[in-house]
Amino acid sequence: MTALELISLANQVLFVGLFVAVLWHAMRQPTRASVNTLLLFGSIAVVVVLARLATAFSLNETGWYSSTILVALSVAPLAMVRLVDDFSGTPRWVQVVGLVAFGVVAALSIFAFAAVEQIVELAVIAWFLLVGGYAAYAFAREATRTHGITRRRMTAVALGALLFIAAVIIAFVNVLLPTPMLGMIGPLLALGAVIAFFLGFAPPSWIRRAWREPDLRHFLERSIHLSALEDERRALVEVQEAAAAAFGATGARIGIAGTQLGTLRYPSAMGGWVEYRDDEFIAGQAYSRQERIVSLDASRADPEHASVYQSAAANTVIAAPITAEERRIGVLVIFAERAPIFIEDDLWLIELLAGQIAVLLDARTLATLAADIRSREEAARLKEEFLSAAAHDLRTPLTVVLGQAELLERRMARDPNAPVDAAGVTRIAREARRLRDLVSELLDAQRLEQGSAIMDPADSDLGEVIRAVHERFRDHGLDLRMTMPEQPITSRVDRMRLEQVLDNLVENALKYTANGELPELVLEAGGATEARLRVIDHGVGIPEDEHERIFERFYRASNVQSITDTGMGLGLYICRRTVEAHGGRIWVEPTPGGGSTFVVSLPALAAAQPETTTVVPPAVQVPTREAAADA
Ligand code: ADP
């Protein structure tokens, strides 16, 4: 056997094998496209078998044999034209012209072959060249319009069609003008054609896997964030888009259990959700029956919603239920203008994606559940912390008040006319004030937490705010140093709340300065639209890594716990919430040389020049710890 004969034999075996493969496929999924594919390879298989028989029984010379071969061969371009229509749609007249042309070629082959053999052969060449060429072009055009594995298979089909036509034409030319060169090229082209057709119409599973891989990876990459995205609707829209892209489809929808029993809700194109009965639409049927549904003509299958399908150009609809271990989660629908070219790939893919979406939605539900539990635990923990902090901090002054009051009571019982114990009464009043302050702090924190702290903003001169704070402390014998700009700085603030913030910062500065050195108040412009208030102390300072944490509720820095236990760790939390409610910021910086500087930055209405002038000379006064606590 020569190499040429070997190639011819391989071609014949492969073409017959391909016919068997598409026959098997058409029997399992009898669509119009699979029947037309069968027609294409059936015609070629018939030609191959006839050629074999002819060699075996020397039929080559008989007229009817040649006519039969020509008619069978001419079916191939007709099948191609029909396939083009299945894959991309063609005007009706193309189909009609194709059919008529086929009729003419077939009639010529049957009735005129014996008389005008060469003319009939030329007619067959023309038929192949024109119609087959058109089909090959249309396949190639369709390939550029699709995506993923479909595009690759379409490209292979287009290439196969091109090579096949070339092979047939060369074979005819070789009959008319025999040349050894053409005799070699023809079978080689046919071999290329049958391999390309195999890849297009019946690719082996390893090739299919390799071709699908990029689409799947792309889908996974896009949808992996689904479980983390907070907005459920946006998350679903993302996955819908990824699924449609993976299919190369017009669009995709995911329906999940609705707010009412027996409904499915879909993310709406306009934003928000649309809710339908869970057996409405083809999607609903797939969901309620828990089976995959393929509809190549959606409007006919579900006439009630024909207008919806038409407006979405959804002629073909494939729907698959999304389930996780028997649990019904929802439904995935893919729709497209025309039937998917290689539907078996799409069916496989839709089930895979539905499974993947089930996993993602499940993970999402779990994540939400876990976050819910965490936030409840956090709330419970805060409540507990709050109660124990409150109980602990209220108990100390309460014990003093009660102890002193009982002492007075006993004294009065012993000697009703004894002079009043002025120091005892003062102590009771002082501790009662502390109690009141602690209780207001607790209430403030709670109100701020609920976002209901009353704010009464008005344009205020910040210099005056500082002066008011300064005066209050001076009344207690604490003459703080104060630095202010010459130009007034105005800001829209709730004066009472801002004074409370500054009071708090000054009290802290006094509390956390062991040697009694007084803190300093500074007001300055931080540019044209910002005012900065600083409370500078030279106290114990705050460890750098706790600069942020001290603004948390109940947080007390590690270096002060042994110094004083009068704090609840709520003051700075209240300060921060209040300043932020004014559109400002508060933070702490180390004071050069030791201590802390708290900075409150607020939006200013009219900022002063940046240079500052000392208005009140520094008072070097060392307060007693009692006075500081009273303040
Ligand atoms: P507390 O009631 O404990 O003072 P705050 O919320 O006012 O609560 O302050 C939280 C923590 O920040 C304090 O416990 C302390 O550790 C630290 N802190 C606040 N102000 C100062 C300061 N001026 N110097 C040093 N540490 C401070």
mmCIF file of C-alpha atoms and ligand atoms in Angstrom, residues 441 504-505 508-509 511-512 537 540-542 550 555-557 559-560 566-573 596 598, ligand 1:
data_model
loop_
_atom_site.group_PDB
_atom_site.id
_atom_site.type_symbol
_atom_site.label_atom_id
_atom_site.label_comp_id
_atom_site.label_asym_id
_atom_site.label_seq_id
_atom_site.Cartn_x
_atom_site.Cartn_y
_atom_site.Cartn_z
ATOM 1 C CA GLU A 441 -21.362 59.644 81.092
ATOM 2 C CA ASN A 504 -13.198 65.854 79.568
ATOM 3 C CA LEU A 505 -9.793 66.250 77.920
ATOM 4 C CA ASN A 508 -7.988 63.532 81.852
ATOM 5 C CA ALA A 509 -4.857 65.674 81.526
ATOM 6 C CA LYS A 511 -5.927 62.967 86.203
ATOM 7 C CA TYR A 512 -3.011 61.458 84.333
ATOM 8 C CA ASP A 537 -0.142 67.817 79.139
ATOM 9 C CA VAL A 540 2.254 59.809 82.007
ATOM 10 C CA GLY A 541 1.674 59.705 78.255
ATOM 11 C CA ILE A 542 0.052 56.894 76.322
ATOM 12 C CA ILE A 550 -8.076 54.573 74.039
ATOM 13 C CA TYR A 555 -10.655 50.952 77.070
ATOM 14 C CA ARG A 556 -8.052 52.115 79.583
ATOM 15 C CA ALA A 557 -4.403 52.246 78.603
ATOM 16 C CA ASN A 559 0.081 52.286 81.862
ATOM 17 C CA VAL A 560 -2.696 53.910 83.929
ATOM 18 C CA THR A 566 -11.562 56.315 88.890
ATOM 19 C CA GLY A 567 -11.971 56.072 85.119
ATOM 20 C CA MET A 568 -14.532 54.049 83.270
ATOM 21 C CA GLY A 569 -12.906 54.355 79.877
ATOM 22 C CA LEU A 570 -15.947 56.093 78.391
ATOM 23 C CA GLY A 571 -14.811 59.734 78.289
ATOM 24 C CA LEU A 572 -12.710 59.579 75.133
ATOM 25 C CA TYR A 573 -15.265 57.390 73.412
ATOM 26 C CA SER A 596 0.043 63.615 75.661
ATOM 27 C CA PHE A 598 -5.094 65.660 72.357
HETATM 28 P P1 ADP B 1 -11.060 57.188 81.748
HETATM 29 O O1 ADP B 1 -12.344 57.318 82.438
HETATM 30 O O2 ADP B 1 -10.350 55.915 82.026
HETATM 31 O O3 ADP B 1 -10.174 58.369 81.911
HETATM 32 P P2 ADP B 1 -11.191 57.954 78.986
HETATM 33 O O4 ADP B 1 -11.991 57.400 77.898
HETATM 34 O O5 ADP B 1 -11.306 59.376 79.288
HETATM 35 O O6 ADP B 1 -11.495 57.058 80.242
HETATM 36 O O7 ADP B 1 -9.683 57.629 78.655
HETATM 37 C C1 ADP B 1 -9.357 56.345 78.240
HETATM 38 C C2 ADP B 1 -7.915 56.043 78.583
HETATM 39 O O8 ADP B 1 -7.055 56.878 77.851
HETATM 40 C C3 ADP B 1 -7.566 56.311 80.019
HETATM 41 O O9 ADP B 1 -7.918 55.233 80.820
HETATM 42 C C4 ADP B 1 -6.076 56.513 79.920
HETATM 43 O O10 ADP B 1 -5.431 55.266 79.852
HETATM 44 C C5 ADP B 1 -5.891 57.179 78.598
HETATM 45 N N1 ADP B 1 -5.792 58.628 78.694
HETATM 46 C C6 ADP B 1 -6.737 59.536 78.419
HETATM 47 N N2 ADP B 1 -6.279 60.787 78.573
HETATM 48 C C7 ADP B 1 -4.994 60.652 78.916
HETATM 49 C C8 ADP B 1 -3.956 61.594 79.221
HETATM 50 N N3 ADP B 1 -4.162 62.928 79.165
HETATM 51 N N4 ADP B 1 -2.746 61.114 79.539
HETATM 52 C C9 ADP B 1 -2.517 59.799 79.595
HETATM 53 N N5 ADP B 1 -3.434 58.861 79.332
HETATM 54 C C10 ADP B 1 -4.665 59.292 79.008
#
